[in-house]
Structures are given as C-alpha cells and as structure tokens.
Coordinates of C-alpha atoms in Angstrom, one line a residue:
M1 CA 0.9 0.6 -0.8
M2 CA 1.3 -2.0 -3.5
L3 CA 4.9 -2.2 -2.5
G4 CA 3.8 -3.1 1.0
W5 CA 1.7 -6.0 -0.5
L6 CA 4.8 -7.2 -2.3
L7 CA 6.8 -7.0 0.9
F8 CA 4.2 -9.0 2.7
F9 CA 5.1 -11.8 0.3
F10 CA 8.8 -11.5 1.1
F11 CA 8.2 -11.5 4.9
K12 CA 6.0 -14.5 4.7
Q13 CA 8.7 -16.3 2.8
K14 CA 11.5 -15.1 5.0
T15 CA 9.7 -16.0 8.3
A16 CA 8.4 -19.3 7.1
Y17 CA 9.5 -21.1 10.2
E18 CA 7.9 -18.6 12.5
I19 CA 4.7 -18.3 10.6
Y20 CA 4.1 -20.6 7.5
Q21 CA 4.8 -20.9 3.9
C22 CA 2.2 -19.2 1.8
D23 CA 0.6 -20.2 -1.5
W24 CA 0.0 -16.8 -3.0
S25 CA -2.3 -18.1 -5.7
S26 CA -4.7 -19.2 -3.0
D27 CA -6.4 -17.5 -0.1
V28 CA -4.0 -18.6 2.6
C29 CA -2.0 -15.4 3.3
S30 CA -4.6 -12.8 2.4
S31 CA -7.2 -14.6 4.6
D32 CA -5.1 -14.1 7.8
L33 CA -7.0 -12.2 10.4
V34 CA -5.6 -8.7 11.2
S35 CA -6.1 -9.5 14.9
S36 CA -3.6 -12.4 14.7
Y37 CA -0.9 -9.7 14.1
I38 CA -2.4 -6.9 16.1
P39 CA -4.2 -8.2 19.2
E40 CA -5.5 -4.7 20.0
F41 CA -7.5 -4.7 16.8
K42 CA -10.6 -6.3 18.3
G43 CA -14.2 -5.7 19.2
D44 CA -17.4 -5.4 17.2
D45 CA -16.8 -7.0 13.8
K46 CA -13.0 -6.3 13.8
D47 CA -12.3 -9.9 14.8
A48 CA -13.4 -10.9 11.3
V49 CA -11.3 -8.4 9.4
T50 CA -8.6 -10.0 7.2
I51 CA -5.5 -8.9 5.2
R52 CA -7.7 -9.2 2.1
N53 CA -10.2 -6.8 3.6
L54 CA -7.4 -4.2 4.1
L55 CA -6.1 -4.7 0.6
T56 CA -9.6 -4.4 -1.0
H57 CA -10.7 -1.6 1.3
T58 CA -13.6 -3.7 2.5
A59 CA -12.6 -3.8 6.2
G60 CA -15.2 -1.2 7.2
M61 CA -12.6 1.2 8.5
K62 CA -13.1 4.9 8.4
P63 CA -11.4 6.5 5.3
F64 CA -9.5 9.2 7.2
T65 CA -9.0 11.0 10.5
D66 CA -6.7 13.8 11.6
L67 CA -4.3 11.7 13.6
W68 CA -2.1 14.7 14.3
N69 CA -4.9 16.2 16.4
K70 CA -5.8 12.9 18.0
A71 CA -2.5 11.5 19.3
A72 CA 0.8 12.6 20.7
D73 CA 3.0 10.3 18.6
K74 CA 3.0 7.3 16.2
S75 CA 2.3 4.7 18.9
A76 CA -0.6 6.6 20.3
A77 CA -1.9 7.2 16.7
L78 CA -1.8 3.5 16.0
R79 CA -3.7 2.6 19.2
Y80 CA -6.3 5.2 18.3
I81 CA -6.8 3.6 14.9
Y82 CA -7.1 0.1 16.4
S83 CA -9.7 1.4 18.9
M84 CA -11.9 3.1 16.3
P85 CA -15.3 1.3 15.6
L86 CA -15.9 0.1 12.1
M87 CA -18.2 2.1 9.9
Y88 CA -19.8 -1.0 8.4
S89 CA -19.4 -4.8 8.5
P90 CA -16.4 -6.3 6.7
N91 CA -17.1 -7.3 3.1
D92 CA -20.3 -5.2 2.8
T93 CA -18.9 -2.1 1.1
M94 CA -15.8 -0.8 -0.6
V95 CA -14.6 2.5 0.8
Y96 CA -11.0 3.5 0.3
S97 CA -9.3 3.8 3.7
D98 CA -5.9 5.4 4.5
L99 CA -6.3 4.0 8.0
G100 CA -6.5 0.5 6.6
L101 CA -3.2 0.9 4.8
I102 CA -1.6 2.4 7.9
T103 CA -2.8 -0.7 9.7
L104 CA -1.3 -2.9 7.0
S105 CA 2.0 -1.2 7.2
S106 CA 2.0 -1.7 11.0
I107 CA 1.6 -5.4 10.4
L108 CA 4.5 -5.4 7.9
E109 CA 6.7 -3.7 10.4
S110 CA 5.7 -6.3 13.1
V111 CA 6.4 -9.3 10.8
G112 CA 9.5 -7.8 9.3
G113 CA 11.0 -6.6 12.6
A114 CA 12.0 -3.2 11.2
S115 CA 10.5 0.1 10.0
L116 CA 8.8 0.1 6.6
D117 CA 11.4 2.3 4.9
R118 CA 14.2 -0.1 5.9
L119 CA 12.3 -3.2 4.9
V120 CA 11.4 -2.0 1.4
K121 CA 15.0 -1.0 0.8
E122 CA 16.4 -4.3 1.9
F123 CA 13.8 -6.7 0.4
F124 CA 12.6 -4.8 -2.6
Y125 CA 14.4 -1.7 -3.9
G126 CA 17.8 -3.2 -3.5
P127 CA 17.2 -6.5 -5.2
L128 CA 15.3 -4.7 -8.0
G129 CA 18.2 -2.3 -8.5
I130 CA 16.1 0.9 -8.1
R131 CA 17.9 3.7 -6.4
S132 CA 15.7 6.8 -6.5
T133 CA 12.7 5.4 -4.6
M134 CA 12.6 6.3 -0.9
F135 CA 10.8 7.7 2.1
N136 CA 12.2 11.0 3.6
P137 CA 14.6 11.9 0.8
P138 CA 17.7 13.8 1.9
D139 CA 18.0 17.6 1.5
S140 CA 20.8 17.0 -1.0
I141 CA 18.3 15.8 -3.7
R142 CA 15.6 18.3 -2.9
G143 CA 16.3 20.1 -6.2
R144 CA 14.9 17.0 -8.0
I145 CA 11.6 17.2 -6.1
A146 CA 8.7 19.4 -7.0
P147 CA 7.0 21.4 -4.2
T148 CA 3.4 20.6 -3.6
E149 CA 1.7 23.4 -1.8
I150 CA 2.0 25.9 1.1
G151 CA 0.9 24.6 4.5
G152 CA -2.1 22.5 3.6
N153 CA -3.9 21.5 6.8
M154 CA -0.8 22.2 8.8
F155 CA -0.4 25.9 7.9
W156 CA 2.8 26.2 10.0
R157 CA 4.7 23.9 7.6
G158 CA 5.1 26.6 5.0
L159 CA 6.2 25.5 1.6
I160 CA 6.0 21.7 1.4
W161 CA 9.0 20.7 -0.6
G162 CA 10.9 17.5 -0.3
T163 CA 8.7 16.2 2.5
V164 CA 5.5 14.2 2.3
H165 CA 2.5 16.2 1.5
D166 CA 0.0 14.0 3.4
E167 CA -0.5 15.3 6.9
N168 CA -1.0 12.0 8.6
A169 CA 2.1 10.5 6.9
F170 CA 4.1 13.6 8.0
F171 CA 2.9 13.2 11.6
L172 CA 3.9 9.5 11.5
G173 CA 7.5 10.5 10.6
G174 CA 7.2 10.5 6.8
V175 CA 7.0 6.7 6.6
A176 CA 3.5 5.3 6.3
G177 CA 1.5 2.7 4.4
H178 CA -0.7 5.2 2.6
A179 CA 1.7 8.0 1.6
G180 CA 5.2 9.3 1.8
L181 CA 7.0 7.4 -1.0
F182 CA 9.1 9.4 -3.5
S183 CA 10.2 7.9 -6.8
T184 CA 11.1 8.6 -10.4
A185 CA 9.6 7.5 -13.7
G186 CA 12.6 5.3 -14.3
D187 CA 12.2 3.4 -11.1
L188 CA 8.5 3.0 -11.7
A189 CA 9.2 1.6 -15.1
V190 CA 11.4 -1.1 -13.5
L191 CA 8.5 -2.1 -11.2
A192 CA 6.1 -2.1 -14.1
Q193 CA 8.4 -4.2 -16.3
M194 CA 8.7 -6.8 -13.4
L195 CA 4.9 -7.0 -13.1
L196 CA 4.4 -7.2 -16.9
S197 CA 7.0 -10.0 -17.1
G198 CA 5.1 -12.2 -14.7
G199 CA 7.2 -11.3 -11.6
A200 CA 10.6 -11.6 -13.3
Y201 CA 13.2 -8.9 -13.9
R202 CA 16.8 -9.2 -15.3
G203 CA 16.9 -12.9 -14.9
R204 CA 15.5 -13.0 -11.4
Q205 CA 12.1 -14.4 -10.6
F206 CA 10.7 -12.2 -7.8
F207 CA 7.2 -13.7 -7.9
S208 CA 5.5 -16.4 -9.8
P209 CA 3.1 -15.5 -12.7
A210 CA 0.3 -17.1 -10.8
T211 CA 1.0 -14.8 -7.8
I212 CA 1.0 -11.7 -10.0
K213 CA -2.3 -12.9 -11.6
S214 CA -3.9 -13.4 -8.2
W215 CA -2.9 -9.9 -7.0
T216 CA -4.3 -8.2 -10.1
T217 CA -7.6 -10.0 -10.5
R218 CA -10.8 -8.4 -9.3
Q219 CA -11.8 -9.8 -5.9
H220 CA -15.5 -8.8 -6.2
M221 CA -15.6 -7.7 -2.6
P222 CA -18.4 -6.8 -2.7
Q223 CA -19.6 -8.0 -6.1
S224 CA -19.8 -4.5 -7.6
S225 CA -16.2 -3.5 -6.6
D226 CA -13.4 -3.3 -9.2
R227 CA -10.7 -3.7 -6.6
A228 CA -8.0 -6.3 -6.9
L229 CA -5.5 -7.1 -4.0
G230 CA -3.9 -3.7 -3.5
W231 CA -4.5 -2.8 -7.1
D232 CA -7.5 -1.3 -8.9
T233 CA -8.9 -2.3 -12.3
P234 CA -10.8 -0.1 -14.8
S235 CA -14.5 0.4 -14.1
D236 CA -16.8 -1.0 -16.7
K237 CA -18.4 2.5 -17.1
G238 CA -16.9 5.9 -16.5
S239 CA -13.5 4.7 -15.4
S240 CA -10.9 7.2 -14.2
A241 CA -8.5 5.2 -16.4
G242 CA -10.3 6.7 -19.5
D243 CA -11.3 4.8 -22.5
Y244 CA -8.2 3.0 -23.7
F245 CA -7.0 0.8 -20.8
S246 CA -7.9 -2.8 -21.5
P247 CA -10.0 -4.9 -19.2
G248 CA -6.8 -6.7 -18.2
S249 CA -5.2 -3.5 -17.0
F250 CA -4.4 -2.8 -13.3
G251 CA -3.2 0.3 -11.5
H252 CA -4.0 2.8 -8.8
L253 CA -5.6 6.2 -8.8
V254 CA -3.3 8.9 -7.4
L255 CA -3.5 12.6 -6.8
P256 CA -4.0 14.7 -8.8
E257 CA -6.5 12.3 -10.4
R258 CA -4.2 10.3 -12.6
L259 CA -4.1 6.5 -13.0
C260 CA -0.7 5.0 -12.6
G261 CA -0.9 1.5 -14.1
S262 CA 0.3 -1.0 -16.6
T263 CA -1.5 -2.1 -19.8
Q264 CA -1.2 -5.9 -19.7
A265 CA -3.0 -6.5 -23.0
A266 CA -0.6 -4.2 -24.9
G267 CA 2.4 -5.4 -23.0
L268 CA 3.6 -1.9 -22.4
P269 CA 4.2 -0.1 -19.0
S270 CA 2.2 3.1 -18.6
F271 CA 3.1 4.3 -15.2
C272 CA 3.0 8.0 -14.3

C-alpha cells in the first residue's frame, strides 16, 4: 500500500484548488480525518481517526474479516467496513489492519476520481517508466506468474494462478489497497532507487528528500511501535529484517515472511 501513500501525495497536489496544498514534511496531510473523506466512517472513536492512523495501523480497526461472506459487492463491503466498531481507541495500539488499507484505497479513489488501478498507472507507474507492475494481469502474461495455491479459503477457485491470492482482494475485483498488485524485481528496483535517491529518478524529482524522510521515520504511535508512514522499520530486538539491516532501513513484511525494503545506510536497494 506504500504506492497508495505515494499516490495520496500526487492527488493532494493535483487537487490543490479543491482541497489544499500539503506540506508533506509536516503533519498537515496525514492528520486529515478519515471522516472528512468518508462521512459514513463515524461513531464511537472513529471521528478521531486520521490518515496517519491508517498508515501506522493505529486506527483501532479490526485486522481482517471475510468480506466475501458479509457483503454482496464492493460497495456493500465498504459500507460494512465503515460500520464496524473499533477494537480499541485510536493511537492506543498498533495492530496491522487490511481493513484500514482498504479504507485508505477508498479515500484515494474518491479524491482521485477513478479506480486505484487506473490512478497508479497514470500518476505513478507511467511517469516512473515501469511497465510490469499492475493489478489484474492479462492472461497473455500468465506464464510469467507463479501459481500460489489451490483454492485457499475459496475452495471453488481451484488453482490460483495469475489472479490475486488474497480472498478479500479477489472479492473486491482484484484491485484493493491491501493486496492484488503484481510486479517484477526490475520494477521494484526502480521504485527502490527513486526512494534511495531522495525522491528523484532519471532527472525527475517525484518527491522532496524531506518528504521521503518524513514517510520513512518512525512515528512512535504508540511509543513502542516501529511503524513509519506506510513503511515499517527494523525492530530493535528480534526483527523480521534479520541482523544486517541498518537502523535507517525501511521496508515492509510480506508473505511468505520476507522483508522487502531498502538499506539506506548502504545506499543499495534490497527489494524482494
């Protein structure tokens, strides 16, 4: 979902007259209330939940639910998520939430005026020059994609090959904020290089160095959390990143338990 966070920057810039110009080295954008974009997201403590809470997984939202058994379509699934009570008060605890990322992608689609897959292609993949990163890859390139498993929690799917493995993302049409993105090592290396270069790539400045720094710095929400804005950082003890990532590294844990990240201190991309 880090690409979604990058997109949020683009949308804020592109819709400056409708919203406002953001200083991404400050708290302005990330402190926006979720309810200011999704009026249905209200009640209990939800009125206090911010974009920063979604990005740091401190909104108090439930980690997961089987949306395909709870709703008839995407619109109903989103309404179901917005109506769910929080598990705990915002900022109190860090619990990774797929539902929070789905909510963030809904905000992106609302602000951007198009579906997430169209937005990332127009505002991000295209300008970066990456061509093998996409949602819902066509059958013509399925031979380049590894199958994942047979059925999963949707046994009737059979061999899952060339479609998103995650059941909720599959139910949402293959395009979601928490899962569904296909890519290659080459495309990820481009993204890593842009981040390592302070937001610049091939002569174009996509983001300022201060913006990249603000995104990849621990937020201490709560104080014991290692989370940055959308990113994760190595834990001080027993990190899933292992023993050789520097304290300045940032990345994200992905299945099957690998850390995809970049080693800032060494200046070398290390994406999986």
